[in-house]
JSON list of C-alpha atoms in Angstrom, two decimals:
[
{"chain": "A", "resi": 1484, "resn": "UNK", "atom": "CA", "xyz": [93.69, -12.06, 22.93]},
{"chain": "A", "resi": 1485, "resn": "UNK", "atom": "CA", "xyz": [90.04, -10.77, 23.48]},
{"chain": "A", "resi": 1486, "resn": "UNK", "atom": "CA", "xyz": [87.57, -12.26, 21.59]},
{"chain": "A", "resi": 1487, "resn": "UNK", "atom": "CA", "xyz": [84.05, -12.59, 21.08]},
{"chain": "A", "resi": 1488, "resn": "UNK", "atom": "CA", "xyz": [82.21, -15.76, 20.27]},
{"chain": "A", "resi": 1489, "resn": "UNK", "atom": "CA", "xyz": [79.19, -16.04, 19.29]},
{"chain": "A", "resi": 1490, "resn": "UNK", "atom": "CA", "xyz": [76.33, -19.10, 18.85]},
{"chain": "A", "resi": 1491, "resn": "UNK", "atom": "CA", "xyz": [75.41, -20.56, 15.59]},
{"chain": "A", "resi": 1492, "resn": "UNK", "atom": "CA", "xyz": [73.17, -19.94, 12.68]},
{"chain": "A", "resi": 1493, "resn": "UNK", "atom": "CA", "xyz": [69.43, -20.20, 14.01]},
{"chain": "A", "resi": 1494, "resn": "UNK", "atom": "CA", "xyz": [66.35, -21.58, 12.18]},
{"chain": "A", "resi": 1495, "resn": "UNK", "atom": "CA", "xyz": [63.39, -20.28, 13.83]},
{"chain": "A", "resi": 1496, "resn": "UNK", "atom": "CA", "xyz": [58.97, -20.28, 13.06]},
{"chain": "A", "resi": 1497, "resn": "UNK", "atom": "CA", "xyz": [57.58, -17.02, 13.33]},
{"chain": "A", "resi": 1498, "resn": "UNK", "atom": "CA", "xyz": [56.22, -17.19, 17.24]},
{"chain": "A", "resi": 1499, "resn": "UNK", "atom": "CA", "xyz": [59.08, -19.23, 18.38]},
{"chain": "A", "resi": 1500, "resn": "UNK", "atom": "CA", "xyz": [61.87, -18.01, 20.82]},
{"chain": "A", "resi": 1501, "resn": "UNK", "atom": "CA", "xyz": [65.37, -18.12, 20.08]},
{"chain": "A", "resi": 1502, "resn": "UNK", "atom": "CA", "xyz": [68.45, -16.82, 22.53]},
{"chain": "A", "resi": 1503, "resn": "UNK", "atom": "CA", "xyz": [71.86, -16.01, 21.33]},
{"chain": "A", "resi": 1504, "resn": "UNK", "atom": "CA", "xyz": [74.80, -16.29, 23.30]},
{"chain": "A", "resi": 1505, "resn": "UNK", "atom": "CA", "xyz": [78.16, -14.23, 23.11]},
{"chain": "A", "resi": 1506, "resn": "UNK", "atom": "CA", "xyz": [81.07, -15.98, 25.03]},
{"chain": "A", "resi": 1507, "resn": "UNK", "atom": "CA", "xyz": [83.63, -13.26, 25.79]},
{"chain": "A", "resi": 1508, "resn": "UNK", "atom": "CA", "xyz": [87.58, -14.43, 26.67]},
{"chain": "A", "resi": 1509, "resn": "UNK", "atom": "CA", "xyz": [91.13, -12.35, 27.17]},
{"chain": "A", "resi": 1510, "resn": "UNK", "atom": "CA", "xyz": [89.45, -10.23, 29.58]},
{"chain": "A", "resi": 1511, "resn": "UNK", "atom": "CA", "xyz": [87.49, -9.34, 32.55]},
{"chain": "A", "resi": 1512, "resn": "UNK", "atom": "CA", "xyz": [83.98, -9.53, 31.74]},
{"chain": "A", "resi": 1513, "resn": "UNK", "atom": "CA", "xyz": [82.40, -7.42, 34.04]},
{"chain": "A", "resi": 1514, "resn": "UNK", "atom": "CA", "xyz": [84.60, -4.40, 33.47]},
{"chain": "A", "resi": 1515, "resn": "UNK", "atom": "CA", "xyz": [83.14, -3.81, 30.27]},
{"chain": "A", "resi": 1516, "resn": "UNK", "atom": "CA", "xyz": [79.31, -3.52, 29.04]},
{"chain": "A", "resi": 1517, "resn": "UNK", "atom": "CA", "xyz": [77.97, -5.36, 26.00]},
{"chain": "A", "resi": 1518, "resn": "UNK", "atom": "CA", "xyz": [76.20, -4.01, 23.18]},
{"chain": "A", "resi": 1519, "resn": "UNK", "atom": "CA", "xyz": [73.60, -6.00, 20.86]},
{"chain": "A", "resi": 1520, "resn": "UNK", "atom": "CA", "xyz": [73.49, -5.09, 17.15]},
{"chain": "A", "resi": 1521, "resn": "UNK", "atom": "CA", "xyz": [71.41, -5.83, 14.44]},
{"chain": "A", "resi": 1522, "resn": "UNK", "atom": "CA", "xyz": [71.65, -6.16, 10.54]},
{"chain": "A", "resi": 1523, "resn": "UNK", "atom": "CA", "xyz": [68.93, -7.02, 8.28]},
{"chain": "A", "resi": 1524, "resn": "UNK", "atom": "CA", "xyz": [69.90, -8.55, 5.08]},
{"chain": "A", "resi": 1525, "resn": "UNK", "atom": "CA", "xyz": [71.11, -5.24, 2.72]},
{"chain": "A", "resi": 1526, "resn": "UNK", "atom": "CA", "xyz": [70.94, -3.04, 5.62]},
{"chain": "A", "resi": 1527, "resn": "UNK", "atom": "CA", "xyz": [72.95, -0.68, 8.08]},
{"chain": "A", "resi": 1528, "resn": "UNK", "atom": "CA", "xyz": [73.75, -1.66, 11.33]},
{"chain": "A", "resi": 1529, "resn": "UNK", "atom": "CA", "xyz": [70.97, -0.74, 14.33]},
{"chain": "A", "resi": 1530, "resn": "UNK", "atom": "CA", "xyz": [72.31, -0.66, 18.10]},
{"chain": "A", "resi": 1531, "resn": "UNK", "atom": "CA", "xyz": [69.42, -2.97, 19.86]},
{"chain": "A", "resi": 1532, "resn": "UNK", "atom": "CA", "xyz": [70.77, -1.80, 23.01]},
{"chain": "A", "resi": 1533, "resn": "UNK", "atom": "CA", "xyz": [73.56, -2.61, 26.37]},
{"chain": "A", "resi": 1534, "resn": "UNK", "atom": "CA", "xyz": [73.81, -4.48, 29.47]},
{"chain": "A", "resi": 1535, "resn": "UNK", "atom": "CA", "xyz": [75.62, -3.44, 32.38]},
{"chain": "A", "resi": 1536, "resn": "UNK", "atom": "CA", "xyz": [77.95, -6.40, 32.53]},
{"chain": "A", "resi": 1537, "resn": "UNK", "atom": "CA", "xyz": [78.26, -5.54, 36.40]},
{"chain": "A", "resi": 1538, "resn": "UNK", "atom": "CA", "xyz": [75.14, -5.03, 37.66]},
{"chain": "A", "resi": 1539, "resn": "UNK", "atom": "CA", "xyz": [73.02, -7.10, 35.22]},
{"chain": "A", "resi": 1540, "resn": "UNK", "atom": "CA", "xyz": [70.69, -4.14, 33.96]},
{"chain": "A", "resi": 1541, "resn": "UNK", "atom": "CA", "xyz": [70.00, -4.00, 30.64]},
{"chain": "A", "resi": 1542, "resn": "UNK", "atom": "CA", "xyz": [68.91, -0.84, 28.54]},
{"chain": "A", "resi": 1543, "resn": "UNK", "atom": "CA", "xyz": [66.94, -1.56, 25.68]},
{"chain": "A", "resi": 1544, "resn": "UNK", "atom": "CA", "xyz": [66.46, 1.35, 22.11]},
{"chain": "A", "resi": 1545, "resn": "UNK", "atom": "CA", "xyz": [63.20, 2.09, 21.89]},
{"chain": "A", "resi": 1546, "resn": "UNK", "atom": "CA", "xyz": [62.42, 0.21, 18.69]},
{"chain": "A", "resi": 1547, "resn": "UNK", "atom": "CA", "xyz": [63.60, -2.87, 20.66]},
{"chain": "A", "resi": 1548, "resn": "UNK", "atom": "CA", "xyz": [61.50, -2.77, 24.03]},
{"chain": "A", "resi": 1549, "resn": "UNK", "atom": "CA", "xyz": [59.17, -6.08, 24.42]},
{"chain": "A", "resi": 1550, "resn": "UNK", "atom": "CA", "xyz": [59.86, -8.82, 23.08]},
{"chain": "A", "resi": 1551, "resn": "UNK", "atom": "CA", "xyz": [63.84, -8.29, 23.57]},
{"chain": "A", "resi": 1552, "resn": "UNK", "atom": "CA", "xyz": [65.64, -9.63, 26.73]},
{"chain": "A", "resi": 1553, "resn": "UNK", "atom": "CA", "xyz": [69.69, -9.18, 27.57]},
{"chain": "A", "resi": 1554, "resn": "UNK", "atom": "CA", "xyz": [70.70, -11.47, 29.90]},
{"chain": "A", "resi": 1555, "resn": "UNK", "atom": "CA", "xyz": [74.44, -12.87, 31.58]},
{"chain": "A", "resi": 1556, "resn": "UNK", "atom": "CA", "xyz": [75.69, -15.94, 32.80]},
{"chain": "A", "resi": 1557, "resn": "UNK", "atom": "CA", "xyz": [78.81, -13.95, 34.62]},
{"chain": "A", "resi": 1558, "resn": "UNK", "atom": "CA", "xyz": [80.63, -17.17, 35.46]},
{"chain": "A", "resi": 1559, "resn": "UNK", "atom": "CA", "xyz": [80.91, -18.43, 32.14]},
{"chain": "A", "resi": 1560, "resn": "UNK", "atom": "CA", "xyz": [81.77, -14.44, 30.84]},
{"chain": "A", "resi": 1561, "resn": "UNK", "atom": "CA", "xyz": [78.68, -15.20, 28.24]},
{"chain": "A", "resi": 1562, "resn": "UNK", "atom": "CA", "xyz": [76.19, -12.56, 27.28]},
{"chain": "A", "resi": 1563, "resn": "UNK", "atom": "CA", "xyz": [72.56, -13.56, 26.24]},
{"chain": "A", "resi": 1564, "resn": "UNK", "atom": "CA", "xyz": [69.60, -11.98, 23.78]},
{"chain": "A", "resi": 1565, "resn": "UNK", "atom": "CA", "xyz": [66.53, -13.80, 23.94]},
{"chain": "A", "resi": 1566, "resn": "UNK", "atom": "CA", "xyz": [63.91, -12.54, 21.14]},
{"chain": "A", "resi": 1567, "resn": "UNK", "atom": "CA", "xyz": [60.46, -13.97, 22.05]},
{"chain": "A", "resi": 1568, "resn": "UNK", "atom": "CA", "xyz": [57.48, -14.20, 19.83]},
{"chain": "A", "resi": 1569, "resn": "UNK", "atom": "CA", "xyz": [59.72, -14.12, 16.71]},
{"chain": "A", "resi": 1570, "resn": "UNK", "atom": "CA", "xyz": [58.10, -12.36, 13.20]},
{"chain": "A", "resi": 1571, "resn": "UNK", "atom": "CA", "xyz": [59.77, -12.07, 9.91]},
{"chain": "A", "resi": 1572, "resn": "UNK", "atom": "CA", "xyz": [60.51, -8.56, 10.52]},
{"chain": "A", "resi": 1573, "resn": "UNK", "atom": "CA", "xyz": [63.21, -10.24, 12.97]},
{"chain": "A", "resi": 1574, "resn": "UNK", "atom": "CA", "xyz": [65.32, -11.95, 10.34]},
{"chain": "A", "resi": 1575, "resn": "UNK", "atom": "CA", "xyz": [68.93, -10.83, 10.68]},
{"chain": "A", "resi": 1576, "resn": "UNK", "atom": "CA", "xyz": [72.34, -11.58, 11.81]},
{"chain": "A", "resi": 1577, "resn": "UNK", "atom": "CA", "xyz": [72.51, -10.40, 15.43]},
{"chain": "A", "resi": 1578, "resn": "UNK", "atom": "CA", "xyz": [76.34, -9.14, 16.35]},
{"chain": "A", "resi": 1579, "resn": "UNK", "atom": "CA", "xyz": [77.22, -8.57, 20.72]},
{"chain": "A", "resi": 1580, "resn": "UNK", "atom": "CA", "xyz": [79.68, -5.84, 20.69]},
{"chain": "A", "resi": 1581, "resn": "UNK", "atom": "CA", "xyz": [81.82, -4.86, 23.98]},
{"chain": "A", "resi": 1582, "resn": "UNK", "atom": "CA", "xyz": [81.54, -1.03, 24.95]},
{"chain": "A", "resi": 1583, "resn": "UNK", "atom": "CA", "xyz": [84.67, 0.27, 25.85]},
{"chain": "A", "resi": 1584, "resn": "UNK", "atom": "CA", "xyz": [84.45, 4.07, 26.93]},
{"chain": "A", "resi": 1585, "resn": "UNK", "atom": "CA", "xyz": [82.04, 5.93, 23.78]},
{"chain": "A", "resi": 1586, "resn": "UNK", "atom": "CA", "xyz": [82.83, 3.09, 20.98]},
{"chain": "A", "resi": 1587, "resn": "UNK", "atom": "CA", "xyz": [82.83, -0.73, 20.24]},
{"chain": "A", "resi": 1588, "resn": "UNK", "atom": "CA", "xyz": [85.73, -2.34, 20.01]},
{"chain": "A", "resi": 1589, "resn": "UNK", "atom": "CA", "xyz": [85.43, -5.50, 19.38]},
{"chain": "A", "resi": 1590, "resn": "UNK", "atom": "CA", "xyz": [82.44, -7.55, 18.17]},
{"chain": "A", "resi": 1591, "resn": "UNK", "atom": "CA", "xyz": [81.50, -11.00, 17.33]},
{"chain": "A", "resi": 1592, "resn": "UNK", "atom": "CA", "xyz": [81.52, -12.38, 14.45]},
{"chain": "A", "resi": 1593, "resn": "UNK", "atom": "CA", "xyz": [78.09, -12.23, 14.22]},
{"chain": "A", "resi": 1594, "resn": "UNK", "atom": "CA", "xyz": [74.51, -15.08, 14.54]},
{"chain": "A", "resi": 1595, "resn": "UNK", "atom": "CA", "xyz": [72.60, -15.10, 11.34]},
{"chain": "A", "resi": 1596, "resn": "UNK", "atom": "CA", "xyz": [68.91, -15.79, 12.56]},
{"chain": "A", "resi": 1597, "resn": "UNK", "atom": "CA", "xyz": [66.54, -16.94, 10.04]},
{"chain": "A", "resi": 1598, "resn": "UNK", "atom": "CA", "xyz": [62.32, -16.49, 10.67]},
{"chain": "A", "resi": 1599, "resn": "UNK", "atom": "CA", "xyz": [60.24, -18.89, 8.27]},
{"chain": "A", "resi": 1600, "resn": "UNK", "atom": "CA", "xyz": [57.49, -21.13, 8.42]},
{"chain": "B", "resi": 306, "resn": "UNK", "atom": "CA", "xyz": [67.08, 11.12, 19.65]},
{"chain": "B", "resi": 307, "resn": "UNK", "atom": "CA", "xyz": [70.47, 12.29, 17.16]},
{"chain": "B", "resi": 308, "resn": "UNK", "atom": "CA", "xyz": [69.62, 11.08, 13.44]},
{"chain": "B", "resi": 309, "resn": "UNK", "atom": "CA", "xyz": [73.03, 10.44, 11.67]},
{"chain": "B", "resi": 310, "resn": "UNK", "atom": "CA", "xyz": [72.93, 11.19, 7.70]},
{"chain": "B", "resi": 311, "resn": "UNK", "atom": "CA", "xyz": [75.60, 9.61, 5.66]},
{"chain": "B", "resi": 312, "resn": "UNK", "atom": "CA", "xyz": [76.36, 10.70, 1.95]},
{"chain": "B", "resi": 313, "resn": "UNK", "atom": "CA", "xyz": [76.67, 9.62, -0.01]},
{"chain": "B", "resi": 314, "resn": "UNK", "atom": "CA", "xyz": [74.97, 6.40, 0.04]},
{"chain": "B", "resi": 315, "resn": "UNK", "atom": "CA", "xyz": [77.29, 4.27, -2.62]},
{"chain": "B", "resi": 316, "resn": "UNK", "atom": "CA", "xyz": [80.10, 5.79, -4.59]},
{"chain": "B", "resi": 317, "resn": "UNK", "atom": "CA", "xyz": [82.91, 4.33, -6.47]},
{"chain": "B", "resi": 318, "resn": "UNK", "atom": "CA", "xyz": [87.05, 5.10, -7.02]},
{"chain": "B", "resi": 319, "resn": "UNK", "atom": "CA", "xyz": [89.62, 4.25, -8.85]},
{"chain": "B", "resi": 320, "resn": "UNK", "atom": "CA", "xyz": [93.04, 3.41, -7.21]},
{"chain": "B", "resi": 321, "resn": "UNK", "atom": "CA", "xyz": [95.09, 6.21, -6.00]},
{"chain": "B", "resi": 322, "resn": "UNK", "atom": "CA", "xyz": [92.13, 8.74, -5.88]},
{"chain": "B", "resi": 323, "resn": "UNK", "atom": "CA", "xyz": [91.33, 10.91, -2.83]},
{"chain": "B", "resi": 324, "resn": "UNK", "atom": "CA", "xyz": [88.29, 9.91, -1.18]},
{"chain": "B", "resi": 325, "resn": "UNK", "atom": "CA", "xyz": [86.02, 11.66, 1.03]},
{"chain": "B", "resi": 326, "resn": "UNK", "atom": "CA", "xyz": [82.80, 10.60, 3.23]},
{"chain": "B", "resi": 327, "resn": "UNK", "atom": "CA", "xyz": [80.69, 12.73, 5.47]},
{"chain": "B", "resi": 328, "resn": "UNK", "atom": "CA", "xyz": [78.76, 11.81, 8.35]},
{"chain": "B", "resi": 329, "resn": "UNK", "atom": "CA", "xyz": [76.35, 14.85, 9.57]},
{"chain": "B", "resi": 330, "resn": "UNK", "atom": "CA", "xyz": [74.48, 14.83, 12.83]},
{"chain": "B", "resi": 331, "resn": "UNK", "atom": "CA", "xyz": [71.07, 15.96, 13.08]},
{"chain": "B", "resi": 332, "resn": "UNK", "atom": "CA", "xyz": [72.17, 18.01, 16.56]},
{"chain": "B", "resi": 333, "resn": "UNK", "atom": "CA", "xyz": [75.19, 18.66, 18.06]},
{"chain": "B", "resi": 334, "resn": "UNK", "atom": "CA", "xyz": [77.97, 15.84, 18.74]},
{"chain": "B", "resi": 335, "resn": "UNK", "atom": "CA", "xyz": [80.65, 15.73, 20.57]},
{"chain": "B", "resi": 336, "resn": "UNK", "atom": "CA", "xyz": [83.91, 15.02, 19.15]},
{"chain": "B", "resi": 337, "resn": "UNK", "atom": "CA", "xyz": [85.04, 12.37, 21.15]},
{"chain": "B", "resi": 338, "resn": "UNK", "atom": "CA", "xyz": [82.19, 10.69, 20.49]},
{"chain": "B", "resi": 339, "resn": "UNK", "atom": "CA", "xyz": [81.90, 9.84, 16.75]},
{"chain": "B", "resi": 340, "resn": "UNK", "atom": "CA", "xyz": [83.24, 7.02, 15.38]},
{"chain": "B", "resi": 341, "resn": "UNK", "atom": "CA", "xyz": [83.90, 5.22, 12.49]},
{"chain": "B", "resi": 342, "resn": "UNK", "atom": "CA", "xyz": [83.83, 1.50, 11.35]},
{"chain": "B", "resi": 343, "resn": "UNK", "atom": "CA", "xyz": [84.60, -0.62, 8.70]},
{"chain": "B", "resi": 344, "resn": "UNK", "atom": "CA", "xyz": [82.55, -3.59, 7.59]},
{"chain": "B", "resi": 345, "resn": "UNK", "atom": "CA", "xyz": [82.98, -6.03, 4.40]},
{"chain": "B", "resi": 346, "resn": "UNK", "atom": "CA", "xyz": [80.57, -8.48, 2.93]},
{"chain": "B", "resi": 347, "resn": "UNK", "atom": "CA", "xyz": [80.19, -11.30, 5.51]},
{"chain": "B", "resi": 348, "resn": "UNK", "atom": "CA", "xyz": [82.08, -10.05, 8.52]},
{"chain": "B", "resi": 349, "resn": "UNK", "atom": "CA", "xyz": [81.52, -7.59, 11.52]},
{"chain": "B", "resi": 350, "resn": "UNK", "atom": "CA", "xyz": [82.22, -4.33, 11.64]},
{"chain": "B", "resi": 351, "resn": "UNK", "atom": "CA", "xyz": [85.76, -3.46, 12.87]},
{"chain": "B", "resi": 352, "resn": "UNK", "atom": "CA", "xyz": [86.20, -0.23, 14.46]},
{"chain": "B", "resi": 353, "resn": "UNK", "atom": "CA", "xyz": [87.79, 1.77, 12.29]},
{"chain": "B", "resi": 354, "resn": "UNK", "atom": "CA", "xyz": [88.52, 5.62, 13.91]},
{"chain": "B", "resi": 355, "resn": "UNK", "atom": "CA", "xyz": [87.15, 6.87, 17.68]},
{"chain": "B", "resi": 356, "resn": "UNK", "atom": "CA", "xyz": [87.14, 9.69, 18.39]},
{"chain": "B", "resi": 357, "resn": "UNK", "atom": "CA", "xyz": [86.61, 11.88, 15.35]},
{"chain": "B", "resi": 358, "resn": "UNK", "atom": "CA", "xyz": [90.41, 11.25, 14.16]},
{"chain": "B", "resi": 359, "resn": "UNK", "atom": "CA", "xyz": [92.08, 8.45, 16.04]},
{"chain": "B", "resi": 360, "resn": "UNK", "atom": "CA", "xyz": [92.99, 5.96, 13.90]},
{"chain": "B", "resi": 361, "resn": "UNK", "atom": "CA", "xyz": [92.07, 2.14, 15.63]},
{"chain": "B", "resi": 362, "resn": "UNK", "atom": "CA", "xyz": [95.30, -0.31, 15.96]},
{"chain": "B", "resi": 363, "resn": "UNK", "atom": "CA", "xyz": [96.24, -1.64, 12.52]},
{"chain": "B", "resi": 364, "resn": "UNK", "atom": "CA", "xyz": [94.37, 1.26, 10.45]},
{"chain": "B", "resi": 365, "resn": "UNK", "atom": "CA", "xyz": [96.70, 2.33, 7.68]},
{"chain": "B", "resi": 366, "resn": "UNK", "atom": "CA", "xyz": [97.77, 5.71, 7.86]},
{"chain": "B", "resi": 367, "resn": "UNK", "atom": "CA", "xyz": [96.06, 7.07, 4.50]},
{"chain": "B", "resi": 368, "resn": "UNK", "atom": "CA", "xyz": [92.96, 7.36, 6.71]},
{"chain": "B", "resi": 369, "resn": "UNK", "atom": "CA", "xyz": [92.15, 10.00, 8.44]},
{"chain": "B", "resi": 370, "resn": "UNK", "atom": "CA", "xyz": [89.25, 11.57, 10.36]},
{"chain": "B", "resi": 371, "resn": "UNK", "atom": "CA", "xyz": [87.81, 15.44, 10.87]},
{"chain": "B", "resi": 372, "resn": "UNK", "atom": "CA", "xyz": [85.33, 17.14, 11.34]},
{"chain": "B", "resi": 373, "resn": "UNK", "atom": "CA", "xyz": [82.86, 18.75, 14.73]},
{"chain": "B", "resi": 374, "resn": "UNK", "atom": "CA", "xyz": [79.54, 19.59, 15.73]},
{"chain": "B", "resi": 375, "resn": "UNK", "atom": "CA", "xyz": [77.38, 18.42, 12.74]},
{"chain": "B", "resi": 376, "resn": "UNK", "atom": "CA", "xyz": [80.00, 17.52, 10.18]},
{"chain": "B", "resi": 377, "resn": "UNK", "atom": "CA", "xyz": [82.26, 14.99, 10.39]},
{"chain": "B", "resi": 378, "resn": "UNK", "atom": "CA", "xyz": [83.99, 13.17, 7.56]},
{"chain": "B", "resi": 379, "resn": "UNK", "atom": "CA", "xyz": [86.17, 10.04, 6.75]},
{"chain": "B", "resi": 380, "resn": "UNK", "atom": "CA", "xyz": [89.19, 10.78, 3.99]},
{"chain": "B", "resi": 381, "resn": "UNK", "atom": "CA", "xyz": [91.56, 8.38, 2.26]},
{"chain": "B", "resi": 382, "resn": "UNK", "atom": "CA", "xyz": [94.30, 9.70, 0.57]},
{"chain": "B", "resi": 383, "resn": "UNK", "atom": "CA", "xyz": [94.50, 7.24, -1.73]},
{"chain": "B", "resi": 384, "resn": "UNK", "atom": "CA", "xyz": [92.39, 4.80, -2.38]},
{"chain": "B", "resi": 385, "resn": "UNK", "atom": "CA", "xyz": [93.46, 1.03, -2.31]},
{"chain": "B", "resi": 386, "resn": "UNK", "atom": "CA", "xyz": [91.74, -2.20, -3.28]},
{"chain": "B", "resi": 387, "resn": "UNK", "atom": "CA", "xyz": [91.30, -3.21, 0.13]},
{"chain": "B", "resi": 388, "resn": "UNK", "atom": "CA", "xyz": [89.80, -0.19, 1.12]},
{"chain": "B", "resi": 389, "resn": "UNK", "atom": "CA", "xyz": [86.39, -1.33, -0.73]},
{"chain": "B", "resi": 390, "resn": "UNK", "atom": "CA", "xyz": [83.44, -1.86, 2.29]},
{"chain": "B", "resi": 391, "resn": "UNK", "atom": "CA", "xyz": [80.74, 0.07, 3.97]},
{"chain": "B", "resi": 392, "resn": "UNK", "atom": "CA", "xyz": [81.77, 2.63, 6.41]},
{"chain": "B", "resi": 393, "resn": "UNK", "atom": "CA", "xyz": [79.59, 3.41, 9.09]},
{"chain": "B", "resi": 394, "resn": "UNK", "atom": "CA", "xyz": [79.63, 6.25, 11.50]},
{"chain": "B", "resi": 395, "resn": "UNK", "atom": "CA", "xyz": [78.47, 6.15, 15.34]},
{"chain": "B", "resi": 396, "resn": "UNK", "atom": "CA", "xyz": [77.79, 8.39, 18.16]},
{"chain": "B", "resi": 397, "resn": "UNK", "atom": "CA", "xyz": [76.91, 8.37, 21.66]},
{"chain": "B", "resi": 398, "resn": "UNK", "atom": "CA", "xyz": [74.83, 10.32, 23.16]},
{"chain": "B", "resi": 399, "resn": "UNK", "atom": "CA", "xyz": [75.30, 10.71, 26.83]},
{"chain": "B", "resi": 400, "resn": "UNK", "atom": "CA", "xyz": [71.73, 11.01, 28.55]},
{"chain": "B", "resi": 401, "resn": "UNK", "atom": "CA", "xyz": [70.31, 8.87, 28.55]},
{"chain": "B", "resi": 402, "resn": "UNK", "atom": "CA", "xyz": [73.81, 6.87, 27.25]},
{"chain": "B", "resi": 403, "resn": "UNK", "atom": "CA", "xyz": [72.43, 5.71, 23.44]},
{"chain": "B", "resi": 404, "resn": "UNK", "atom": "CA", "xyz": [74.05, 4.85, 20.51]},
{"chain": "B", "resi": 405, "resn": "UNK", "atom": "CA", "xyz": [73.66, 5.54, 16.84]},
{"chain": "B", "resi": 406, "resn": "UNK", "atom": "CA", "xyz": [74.71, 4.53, 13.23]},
{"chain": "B", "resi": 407, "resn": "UNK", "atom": "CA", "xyz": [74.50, 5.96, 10.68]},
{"chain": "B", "resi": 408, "resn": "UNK", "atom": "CA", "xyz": [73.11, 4.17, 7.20]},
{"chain": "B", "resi": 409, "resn": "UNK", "atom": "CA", "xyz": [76.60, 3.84, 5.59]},
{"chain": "B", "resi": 410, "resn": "UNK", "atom": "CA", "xyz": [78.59, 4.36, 2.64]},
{"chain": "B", "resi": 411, "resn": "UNK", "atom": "CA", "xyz": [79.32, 1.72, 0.26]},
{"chain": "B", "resi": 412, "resn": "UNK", "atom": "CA", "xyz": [82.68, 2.37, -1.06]},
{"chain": "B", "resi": 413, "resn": "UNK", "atom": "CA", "xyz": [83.68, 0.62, -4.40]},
{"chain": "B", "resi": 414, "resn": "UNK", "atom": "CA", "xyz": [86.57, 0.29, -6.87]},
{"chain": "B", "resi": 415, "resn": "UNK", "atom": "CA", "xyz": [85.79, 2.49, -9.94]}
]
């Protein structure tokens, strides 16, 4: 069955780097692009942006070019989001998503990432 | 960039009402590409409709999706326990390919 797996929780100082991985399985990983979402605590979801699981290239939302990075490690079907220079403001649980034609259909379950000094 | 306004924000029913949700588009969308998902309290979001009114696999069948252009809305004929969560809706946009949510609906039991 296709699933999405995701990294632990994350403790992080503001400044500090932290990268997320989503392992995908029950399918072929490159067919399929992956989406990053975020949810602050209380809040809606906020699409972060995809990466071209094929060609590696990433397209970032605006509100998330800088200090974002999507990344692959094809051979292990694992999809990466590095957030450097952490701040508060980045204090969320982070889900990967897999695009399939216009919608998501199935998503992780989700990296809680908390910012604190 | 297509802003997506959901209303209302939080509302409540009891069991076996009729319950309605809009989703409406600040331009134009495409039918086929609004969506819906479901998410409770501590777990992703699982899609939910695609589409405008294709129900995702295991959905039950009191859902049901409508709407085009600007307005598009999620209905349950009657409402169940389980059916309490936040419903988001979701577009693409196709050029440059972007996606959207919208800021939800909390749906509770009355």
């Amino acid at each position: 069955q296709i699933q999405l797996v995701q990294s632990g929780p994350e403790l992080k100082k503001p400044g500090e780097t932290v990268k997320i991985s989503c392992k995908a399985s029950g399918y072929t990983f490159t067919n399929y692009g992956m989406n990053w979402v975020k949810q602050a605590p209380g809040k809606g979801l906020k699409w972060m942006g995809w990466i071209n699981t094929y060609t590696g290239e990433p397209t970032y939302a605006d509100d998330f070019k800088g200090r974002f990075a999507f990344s692959l490690e094809t051979s292990a079907s694992t999809a990466y989001l590095q957030i450097n220079n952490l701040k508060n403001e980045d204090m969320a649980t982070y889900f990967c998503a897999r695009g399939y034609q216009y919608y998501f259909d199935y998503w992780g379950q989700g990296t809680t990432l908390t910012v604190s000094s | 960039q297509i802003v997506l306004t959901q209303s209302p924000a939080i509302m409540s029913a009891s069991l076996g009402e009729r319950v309605t949700m809009t989703c409406t588009a600040s331009s134009s969308v495409s039918s086929s590409y609004l969506h819906w998902y479901q998410q409770k309290p501590g777990s992703s979001p699982k899609l939910w409709i695609y589409s405008t009114s294709n129900l995702a696999s295991g959905v039950p069948a009191r859902f049901s999706g409508s709407g085009s252009g600007t307005s598009y809305s999620l209905t349950i004929s009657s409402m169940e326990a389980e059916d309490a969560a936040t419903y988001y809706c979701h577009q693409y946009h196709r050029s440059p390919p972007t996606w959207t949510f919208g800021g939800g609906t909390k749906l509770e039991i009355k």
